[in-house]
PDB file of N, CA and C and ligand atoms in Angstrom:
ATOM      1  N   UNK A   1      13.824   8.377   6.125  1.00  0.00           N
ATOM      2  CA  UNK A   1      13.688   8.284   4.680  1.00  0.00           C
ATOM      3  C   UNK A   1      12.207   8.103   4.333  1.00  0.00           C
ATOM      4  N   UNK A   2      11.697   8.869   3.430  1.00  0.00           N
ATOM      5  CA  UNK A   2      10.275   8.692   3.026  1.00  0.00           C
ATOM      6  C   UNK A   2       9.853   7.475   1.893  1.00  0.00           C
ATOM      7  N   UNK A   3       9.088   6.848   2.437  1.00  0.00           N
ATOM      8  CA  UNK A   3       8.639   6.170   1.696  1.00  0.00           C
ATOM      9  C   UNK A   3       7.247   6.323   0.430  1.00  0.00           C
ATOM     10  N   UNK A   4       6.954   6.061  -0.615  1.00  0.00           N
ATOM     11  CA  UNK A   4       6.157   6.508  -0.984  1.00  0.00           C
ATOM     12  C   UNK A   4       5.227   5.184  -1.583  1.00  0.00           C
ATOM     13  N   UNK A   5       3.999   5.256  -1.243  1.00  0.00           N
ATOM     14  CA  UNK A   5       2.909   4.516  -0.953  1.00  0.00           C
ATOM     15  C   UNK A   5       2.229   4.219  -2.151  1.00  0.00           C
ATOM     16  N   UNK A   6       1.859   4.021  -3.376  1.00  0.00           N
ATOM     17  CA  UNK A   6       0.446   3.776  -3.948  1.00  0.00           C
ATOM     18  C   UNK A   6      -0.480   3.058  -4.099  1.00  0.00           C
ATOM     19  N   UNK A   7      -1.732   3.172  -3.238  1.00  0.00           N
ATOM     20  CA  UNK A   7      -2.804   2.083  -3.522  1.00  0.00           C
ATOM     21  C   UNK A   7      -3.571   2.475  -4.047  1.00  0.00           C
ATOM     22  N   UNK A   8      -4.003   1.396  -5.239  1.00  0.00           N
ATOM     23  CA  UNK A   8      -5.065   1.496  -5.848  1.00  0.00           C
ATOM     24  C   UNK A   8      -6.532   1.130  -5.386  1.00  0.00           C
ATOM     25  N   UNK A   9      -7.260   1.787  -5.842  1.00  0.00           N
ATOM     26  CA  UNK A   9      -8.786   1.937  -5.134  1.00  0.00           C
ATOM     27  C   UNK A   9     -10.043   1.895  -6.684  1.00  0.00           C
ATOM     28  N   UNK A  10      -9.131   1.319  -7.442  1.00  0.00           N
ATOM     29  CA  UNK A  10     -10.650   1.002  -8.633  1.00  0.00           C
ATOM     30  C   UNK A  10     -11.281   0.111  -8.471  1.00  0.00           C
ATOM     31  N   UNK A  11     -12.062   0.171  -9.163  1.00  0.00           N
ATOM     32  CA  UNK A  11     -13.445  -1.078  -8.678  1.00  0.00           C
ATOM     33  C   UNK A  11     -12.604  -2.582  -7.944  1.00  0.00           C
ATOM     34  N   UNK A  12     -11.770  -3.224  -9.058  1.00  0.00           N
ATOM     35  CA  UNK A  12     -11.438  -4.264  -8.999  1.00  0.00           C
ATOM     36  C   UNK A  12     -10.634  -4.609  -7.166  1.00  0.00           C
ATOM     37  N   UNK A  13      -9.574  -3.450  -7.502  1.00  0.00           N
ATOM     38  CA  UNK A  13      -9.027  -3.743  -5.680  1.00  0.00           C
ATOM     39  C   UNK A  13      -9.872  -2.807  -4.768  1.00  0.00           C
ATOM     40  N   UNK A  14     -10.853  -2.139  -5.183  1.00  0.00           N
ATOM     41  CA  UNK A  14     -11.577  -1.757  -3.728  1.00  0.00           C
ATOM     42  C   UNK A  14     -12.673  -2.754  -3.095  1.00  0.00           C
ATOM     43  N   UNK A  15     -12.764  -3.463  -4.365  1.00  0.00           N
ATOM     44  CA  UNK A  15     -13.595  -5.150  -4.105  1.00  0.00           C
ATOM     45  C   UNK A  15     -12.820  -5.979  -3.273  1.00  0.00           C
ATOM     46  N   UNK A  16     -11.873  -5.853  -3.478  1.00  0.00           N
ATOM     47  CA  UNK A  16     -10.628  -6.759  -2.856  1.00  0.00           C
ATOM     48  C   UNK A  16      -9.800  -6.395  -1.530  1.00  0.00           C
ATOM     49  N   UNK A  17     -10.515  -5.161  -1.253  1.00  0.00           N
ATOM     50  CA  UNK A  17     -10.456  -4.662   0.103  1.00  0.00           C
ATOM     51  C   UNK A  17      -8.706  -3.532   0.211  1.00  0.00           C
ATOM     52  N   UNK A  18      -9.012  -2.876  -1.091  1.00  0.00           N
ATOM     53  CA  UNK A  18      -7.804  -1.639  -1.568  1.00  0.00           C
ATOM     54  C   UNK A  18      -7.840  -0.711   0.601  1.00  0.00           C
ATOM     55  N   UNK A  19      -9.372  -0.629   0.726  1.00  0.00           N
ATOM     56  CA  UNK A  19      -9.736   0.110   2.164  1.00  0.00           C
ATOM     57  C   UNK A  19      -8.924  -0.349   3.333  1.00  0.00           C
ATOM     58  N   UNK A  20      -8.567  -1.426   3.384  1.00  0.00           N
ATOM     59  CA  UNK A  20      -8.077  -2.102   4.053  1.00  0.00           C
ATOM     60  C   UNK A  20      -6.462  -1.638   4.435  1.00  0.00           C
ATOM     61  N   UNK A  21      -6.037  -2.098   3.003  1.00  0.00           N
ATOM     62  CA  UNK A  21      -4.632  -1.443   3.216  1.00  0.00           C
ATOM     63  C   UNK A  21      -4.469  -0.096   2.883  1.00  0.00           C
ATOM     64  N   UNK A  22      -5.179   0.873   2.819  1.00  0.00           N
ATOM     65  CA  UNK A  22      -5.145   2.219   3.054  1.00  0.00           C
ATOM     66  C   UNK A  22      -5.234   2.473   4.875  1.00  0.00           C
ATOM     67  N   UNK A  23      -6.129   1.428   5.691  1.00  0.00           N
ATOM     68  CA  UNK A  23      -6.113   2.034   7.127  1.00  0.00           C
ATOM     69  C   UNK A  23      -4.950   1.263   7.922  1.00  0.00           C
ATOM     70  N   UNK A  24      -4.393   0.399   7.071  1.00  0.00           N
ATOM     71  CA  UNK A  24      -3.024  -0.218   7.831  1.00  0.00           C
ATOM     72  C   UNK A  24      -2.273   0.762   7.589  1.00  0.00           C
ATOM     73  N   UNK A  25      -1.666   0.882   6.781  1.00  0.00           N
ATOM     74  CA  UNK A  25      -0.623   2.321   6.289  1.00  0.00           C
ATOM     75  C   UNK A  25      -0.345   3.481   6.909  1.00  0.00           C
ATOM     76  N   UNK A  26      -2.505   3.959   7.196  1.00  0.00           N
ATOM     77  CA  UNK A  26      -2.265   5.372   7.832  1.00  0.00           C
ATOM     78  C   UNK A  26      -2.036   5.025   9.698  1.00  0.00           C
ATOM     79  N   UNK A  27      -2.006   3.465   9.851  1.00  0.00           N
ATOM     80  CA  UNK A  27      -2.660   3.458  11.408  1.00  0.00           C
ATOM     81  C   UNK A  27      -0.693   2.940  11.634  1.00  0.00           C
ATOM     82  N   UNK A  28      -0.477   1.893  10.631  1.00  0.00           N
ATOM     83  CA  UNK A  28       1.004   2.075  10.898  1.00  0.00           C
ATOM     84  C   UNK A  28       1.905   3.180  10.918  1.00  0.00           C
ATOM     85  N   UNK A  29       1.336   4.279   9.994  1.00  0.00           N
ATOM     86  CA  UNK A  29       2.324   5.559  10.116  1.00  0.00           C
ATOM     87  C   UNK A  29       1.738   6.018  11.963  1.00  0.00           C
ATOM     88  N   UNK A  30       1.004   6.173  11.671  1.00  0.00           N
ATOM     89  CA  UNK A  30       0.903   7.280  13.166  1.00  0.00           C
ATOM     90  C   UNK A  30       1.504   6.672  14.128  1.00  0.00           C
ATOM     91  N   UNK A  31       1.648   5.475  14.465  1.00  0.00           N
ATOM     92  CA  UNK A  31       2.300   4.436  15.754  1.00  0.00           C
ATOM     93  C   UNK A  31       3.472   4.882  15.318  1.00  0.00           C
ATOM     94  N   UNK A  32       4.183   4.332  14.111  1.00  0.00           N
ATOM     95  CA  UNK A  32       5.718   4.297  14.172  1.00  0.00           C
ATOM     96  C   UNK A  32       6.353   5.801  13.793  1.00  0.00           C
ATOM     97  N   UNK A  33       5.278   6.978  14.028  1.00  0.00           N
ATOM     98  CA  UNK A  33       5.755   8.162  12.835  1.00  0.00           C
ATOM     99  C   UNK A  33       6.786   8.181  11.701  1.00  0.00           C
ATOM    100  N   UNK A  34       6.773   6.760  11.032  1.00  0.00           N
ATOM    101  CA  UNK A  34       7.442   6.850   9.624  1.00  0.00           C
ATOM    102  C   UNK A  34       7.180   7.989   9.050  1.00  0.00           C
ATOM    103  N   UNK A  35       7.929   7.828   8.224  1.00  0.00           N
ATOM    104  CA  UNK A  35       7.566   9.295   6.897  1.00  0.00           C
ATOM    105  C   UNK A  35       6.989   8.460   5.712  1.00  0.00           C
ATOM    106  N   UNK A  36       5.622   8.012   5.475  1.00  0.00           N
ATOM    107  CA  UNK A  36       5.117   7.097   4.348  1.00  0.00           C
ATOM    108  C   UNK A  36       4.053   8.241   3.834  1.00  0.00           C
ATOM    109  N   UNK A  37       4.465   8.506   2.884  1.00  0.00           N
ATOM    110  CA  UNK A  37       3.340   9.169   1.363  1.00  0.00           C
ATOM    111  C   UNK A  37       2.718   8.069   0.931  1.00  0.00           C
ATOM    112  N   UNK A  38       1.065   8.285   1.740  1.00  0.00           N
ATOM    113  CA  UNK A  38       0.152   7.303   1.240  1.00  0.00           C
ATOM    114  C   UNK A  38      -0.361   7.969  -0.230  1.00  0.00           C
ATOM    115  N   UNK A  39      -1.032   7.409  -1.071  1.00  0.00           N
ATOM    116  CA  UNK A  39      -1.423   8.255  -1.851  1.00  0.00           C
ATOM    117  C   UNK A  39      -2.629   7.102  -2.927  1.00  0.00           C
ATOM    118  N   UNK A  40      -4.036   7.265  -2.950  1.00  0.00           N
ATOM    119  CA  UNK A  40      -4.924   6.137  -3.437  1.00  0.00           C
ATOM    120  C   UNK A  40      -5.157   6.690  -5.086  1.00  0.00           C
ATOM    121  N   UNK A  41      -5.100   5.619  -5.795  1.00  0.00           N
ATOM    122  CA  UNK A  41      -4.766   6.334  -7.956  1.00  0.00           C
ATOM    123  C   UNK A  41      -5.683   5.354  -8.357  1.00  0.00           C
ATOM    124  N   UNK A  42      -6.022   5.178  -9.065  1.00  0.00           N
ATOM    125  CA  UNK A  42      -7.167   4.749  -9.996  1.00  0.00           C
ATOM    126  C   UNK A  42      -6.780   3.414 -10.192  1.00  0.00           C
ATOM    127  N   UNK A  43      -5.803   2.824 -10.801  1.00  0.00           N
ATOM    128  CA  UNK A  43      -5.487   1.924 -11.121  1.00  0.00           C
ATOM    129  C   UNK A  43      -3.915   1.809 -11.650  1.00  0.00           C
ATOM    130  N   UNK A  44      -3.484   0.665 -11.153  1.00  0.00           N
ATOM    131  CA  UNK A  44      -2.068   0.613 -11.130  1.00  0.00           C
ATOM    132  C   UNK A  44      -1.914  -0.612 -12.320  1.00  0.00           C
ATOM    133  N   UNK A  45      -2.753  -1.043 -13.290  1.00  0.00           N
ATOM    134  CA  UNK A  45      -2.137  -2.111 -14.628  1.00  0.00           C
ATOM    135  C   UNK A  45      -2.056  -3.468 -13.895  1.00  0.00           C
ATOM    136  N   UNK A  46      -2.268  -3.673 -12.663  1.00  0.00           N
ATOM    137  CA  UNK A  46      -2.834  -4.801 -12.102  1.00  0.00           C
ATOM    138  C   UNK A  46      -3.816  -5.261 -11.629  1.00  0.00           C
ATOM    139  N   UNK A  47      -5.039  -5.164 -13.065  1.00  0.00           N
ATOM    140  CA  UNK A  47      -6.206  -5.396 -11.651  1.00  0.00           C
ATOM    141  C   UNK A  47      -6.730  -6.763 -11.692  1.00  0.00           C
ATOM    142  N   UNK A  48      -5.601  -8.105 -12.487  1.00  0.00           N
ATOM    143  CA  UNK A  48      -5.838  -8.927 -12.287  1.00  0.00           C
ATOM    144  C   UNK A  48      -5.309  -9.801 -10.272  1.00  0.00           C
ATOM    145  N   UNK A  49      -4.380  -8.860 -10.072  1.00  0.00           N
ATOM    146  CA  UNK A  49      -3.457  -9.006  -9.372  1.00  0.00           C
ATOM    147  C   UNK A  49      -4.688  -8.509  -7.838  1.00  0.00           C
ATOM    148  N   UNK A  50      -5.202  -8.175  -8.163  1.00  0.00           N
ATOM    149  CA  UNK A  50      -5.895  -6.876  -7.355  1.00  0.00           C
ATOM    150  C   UNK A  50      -6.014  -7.669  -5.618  1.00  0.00           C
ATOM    151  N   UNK A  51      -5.698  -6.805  -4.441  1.00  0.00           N
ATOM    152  CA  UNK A  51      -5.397  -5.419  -4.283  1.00  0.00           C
ATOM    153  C   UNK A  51      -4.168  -4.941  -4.528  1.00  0.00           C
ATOM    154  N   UNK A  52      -3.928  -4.256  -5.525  1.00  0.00           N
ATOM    155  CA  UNK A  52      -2.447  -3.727  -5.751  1.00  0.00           C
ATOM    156  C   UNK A  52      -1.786  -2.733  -5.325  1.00  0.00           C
ATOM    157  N   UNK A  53      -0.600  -2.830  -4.938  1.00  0.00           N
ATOM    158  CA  UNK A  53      -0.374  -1.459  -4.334  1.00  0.00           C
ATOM    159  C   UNK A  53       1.436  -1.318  -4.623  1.00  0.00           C
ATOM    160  N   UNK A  54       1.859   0.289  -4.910  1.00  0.00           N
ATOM    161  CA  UNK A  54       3.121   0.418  -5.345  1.00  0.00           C
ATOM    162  C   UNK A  54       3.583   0.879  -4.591  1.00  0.00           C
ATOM    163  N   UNK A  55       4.632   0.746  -4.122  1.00  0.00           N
ATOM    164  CA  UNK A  55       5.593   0.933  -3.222  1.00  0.00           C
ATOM    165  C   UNK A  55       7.383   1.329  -3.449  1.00  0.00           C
ATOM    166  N   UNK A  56       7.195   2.423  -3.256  1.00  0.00           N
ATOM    167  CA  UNK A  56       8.414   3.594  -3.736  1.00  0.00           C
ATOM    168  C   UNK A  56       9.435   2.505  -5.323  1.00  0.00           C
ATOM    169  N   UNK A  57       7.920   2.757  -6.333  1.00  0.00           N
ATOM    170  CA  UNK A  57       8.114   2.424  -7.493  1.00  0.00           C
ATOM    171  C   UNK A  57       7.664   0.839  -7.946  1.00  0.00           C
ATOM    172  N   UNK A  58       7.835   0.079  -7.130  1.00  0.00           N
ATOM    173  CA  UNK A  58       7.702  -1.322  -7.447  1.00  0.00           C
ATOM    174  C   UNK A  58       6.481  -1.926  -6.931  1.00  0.00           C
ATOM    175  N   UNK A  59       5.763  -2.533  -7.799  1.00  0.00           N
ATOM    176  CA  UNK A  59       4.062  -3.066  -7.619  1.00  0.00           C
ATOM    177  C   UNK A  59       4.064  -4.284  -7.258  1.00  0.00           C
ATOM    178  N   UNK A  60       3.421  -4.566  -6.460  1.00  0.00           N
ATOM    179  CA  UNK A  60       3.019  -5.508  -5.541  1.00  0.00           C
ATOM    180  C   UNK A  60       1.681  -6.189  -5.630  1.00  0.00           C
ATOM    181  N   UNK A  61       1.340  -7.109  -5.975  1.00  0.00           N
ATOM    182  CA  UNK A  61      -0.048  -7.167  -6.470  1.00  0.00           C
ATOM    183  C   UNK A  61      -0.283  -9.195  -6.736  1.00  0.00           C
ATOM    184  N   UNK A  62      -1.210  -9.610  -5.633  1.00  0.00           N
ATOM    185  CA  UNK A  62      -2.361  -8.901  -4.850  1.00  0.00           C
ATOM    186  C   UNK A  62      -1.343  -8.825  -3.640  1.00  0.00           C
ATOM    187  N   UNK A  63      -1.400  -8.085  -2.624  1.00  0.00           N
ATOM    188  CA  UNK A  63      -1.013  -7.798  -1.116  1.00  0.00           C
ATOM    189  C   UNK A  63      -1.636  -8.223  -0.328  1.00  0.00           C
ATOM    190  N   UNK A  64      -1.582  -8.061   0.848  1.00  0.00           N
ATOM    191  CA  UNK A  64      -2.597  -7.982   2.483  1.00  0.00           C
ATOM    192  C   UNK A  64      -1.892  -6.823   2.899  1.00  0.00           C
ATOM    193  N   UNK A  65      -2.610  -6.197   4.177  1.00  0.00           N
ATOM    194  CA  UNK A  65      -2.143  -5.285   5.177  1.00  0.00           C
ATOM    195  C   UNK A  65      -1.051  -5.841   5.918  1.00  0.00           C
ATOM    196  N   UNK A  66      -0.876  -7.153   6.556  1.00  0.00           N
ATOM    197  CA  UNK A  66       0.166  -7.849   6.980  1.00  0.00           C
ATOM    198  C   UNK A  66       1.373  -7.551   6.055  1.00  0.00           C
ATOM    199  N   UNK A  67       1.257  -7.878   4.730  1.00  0.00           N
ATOM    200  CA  UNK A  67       2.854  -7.977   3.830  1.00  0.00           C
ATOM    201  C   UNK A  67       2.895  -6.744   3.732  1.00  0.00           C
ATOM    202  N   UNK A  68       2.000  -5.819   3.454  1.00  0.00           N
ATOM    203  CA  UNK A  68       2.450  -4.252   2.988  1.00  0.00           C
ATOM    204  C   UNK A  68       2.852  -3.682   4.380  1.00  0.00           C
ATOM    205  N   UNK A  69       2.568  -3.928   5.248  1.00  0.00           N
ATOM    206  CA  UNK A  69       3.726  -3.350   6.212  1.00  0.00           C
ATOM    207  C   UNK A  69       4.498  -3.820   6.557  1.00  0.00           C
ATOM    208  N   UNK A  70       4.376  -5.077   5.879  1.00  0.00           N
ATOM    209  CA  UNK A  70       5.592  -5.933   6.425  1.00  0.00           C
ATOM    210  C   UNK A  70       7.042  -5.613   5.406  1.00  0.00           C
ATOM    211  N   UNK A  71       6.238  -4.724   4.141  1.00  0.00           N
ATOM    212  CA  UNK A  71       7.407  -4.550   3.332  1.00  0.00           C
ATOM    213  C   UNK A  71       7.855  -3.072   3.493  1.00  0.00           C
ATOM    214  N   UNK A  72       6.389  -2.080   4.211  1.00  0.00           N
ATOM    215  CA  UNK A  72       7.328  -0.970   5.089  1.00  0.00           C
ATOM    216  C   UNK A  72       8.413  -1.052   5.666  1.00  0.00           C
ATOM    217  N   UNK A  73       7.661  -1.943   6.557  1.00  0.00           N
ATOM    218  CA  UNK A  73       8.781  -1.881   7.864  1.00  0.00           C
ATOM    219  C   UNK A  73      10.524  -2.236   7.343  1.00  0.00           C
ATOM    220  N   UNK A  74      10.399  -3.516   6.319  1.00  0.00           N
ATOM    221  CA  UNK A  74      11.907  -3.564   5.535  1.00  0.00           C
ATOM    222  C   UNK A  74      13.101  -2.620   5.044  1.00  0.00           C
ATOM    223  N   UNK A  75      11.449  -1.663   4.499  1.00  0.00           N
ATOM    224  CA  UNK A  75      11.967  -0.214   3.671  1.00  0.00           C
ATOM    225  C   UNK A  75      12.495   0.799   4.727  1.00  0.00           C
ATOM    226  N   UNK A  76      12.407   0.681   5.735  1.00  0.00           N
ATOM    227  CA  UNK A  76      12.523   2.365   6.838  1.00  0.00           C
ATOM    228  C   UNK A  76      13.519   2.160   7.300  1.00  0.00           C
TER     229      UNK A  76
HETATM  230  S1  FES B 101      -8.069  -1.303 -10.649  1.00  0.00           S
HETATM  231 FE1  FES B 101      -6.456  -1.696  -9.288  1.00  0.00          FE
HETATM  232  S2  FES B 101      -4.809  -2.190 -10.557  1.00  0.00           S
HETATM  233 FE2  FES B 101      -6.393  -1.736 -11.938  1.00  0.00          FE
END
């Protein structure tokens, strides 16, 4: 089942290390060959929250690389 990914990368969460959980994502897909549609958007309406990131619809905000794959791995 595909999952679909959005992290935001505007000023606010790329300060907050948005980079971060963009190379967990792509380094967790290739190990586990999930099917995850990463995909980096401007801003997701949380950039108090920041690093935010949406996840097959539902925003998450602020995250780590730890919880966002930790909420992959839930999803697959
Ligand atoms: S800049 Fe990331 S949620 Fe607005």
């Amino acid at each position: 089942m595909s999952i679909k990914v959005k992290v935001c990368i505007g000023t606010p969460c790329h300060l907050m290390g948005a980079q971060n959980l963009i190379d967990a994502v792509n380094k967790f897909n290739k190990k586990s060959n999930a099917d995850i549609e990463i995909e980096a958007v401007s801003c997701l309406d949380e950039c108090k929250g920041a690093p935010a990131v949406q996840v097959d619809g539902e925003i998450y905000a602020p995250t780590t690389p730890k919880e966002l794959i930790d909420l992959i791995k839930i999803k697959l």
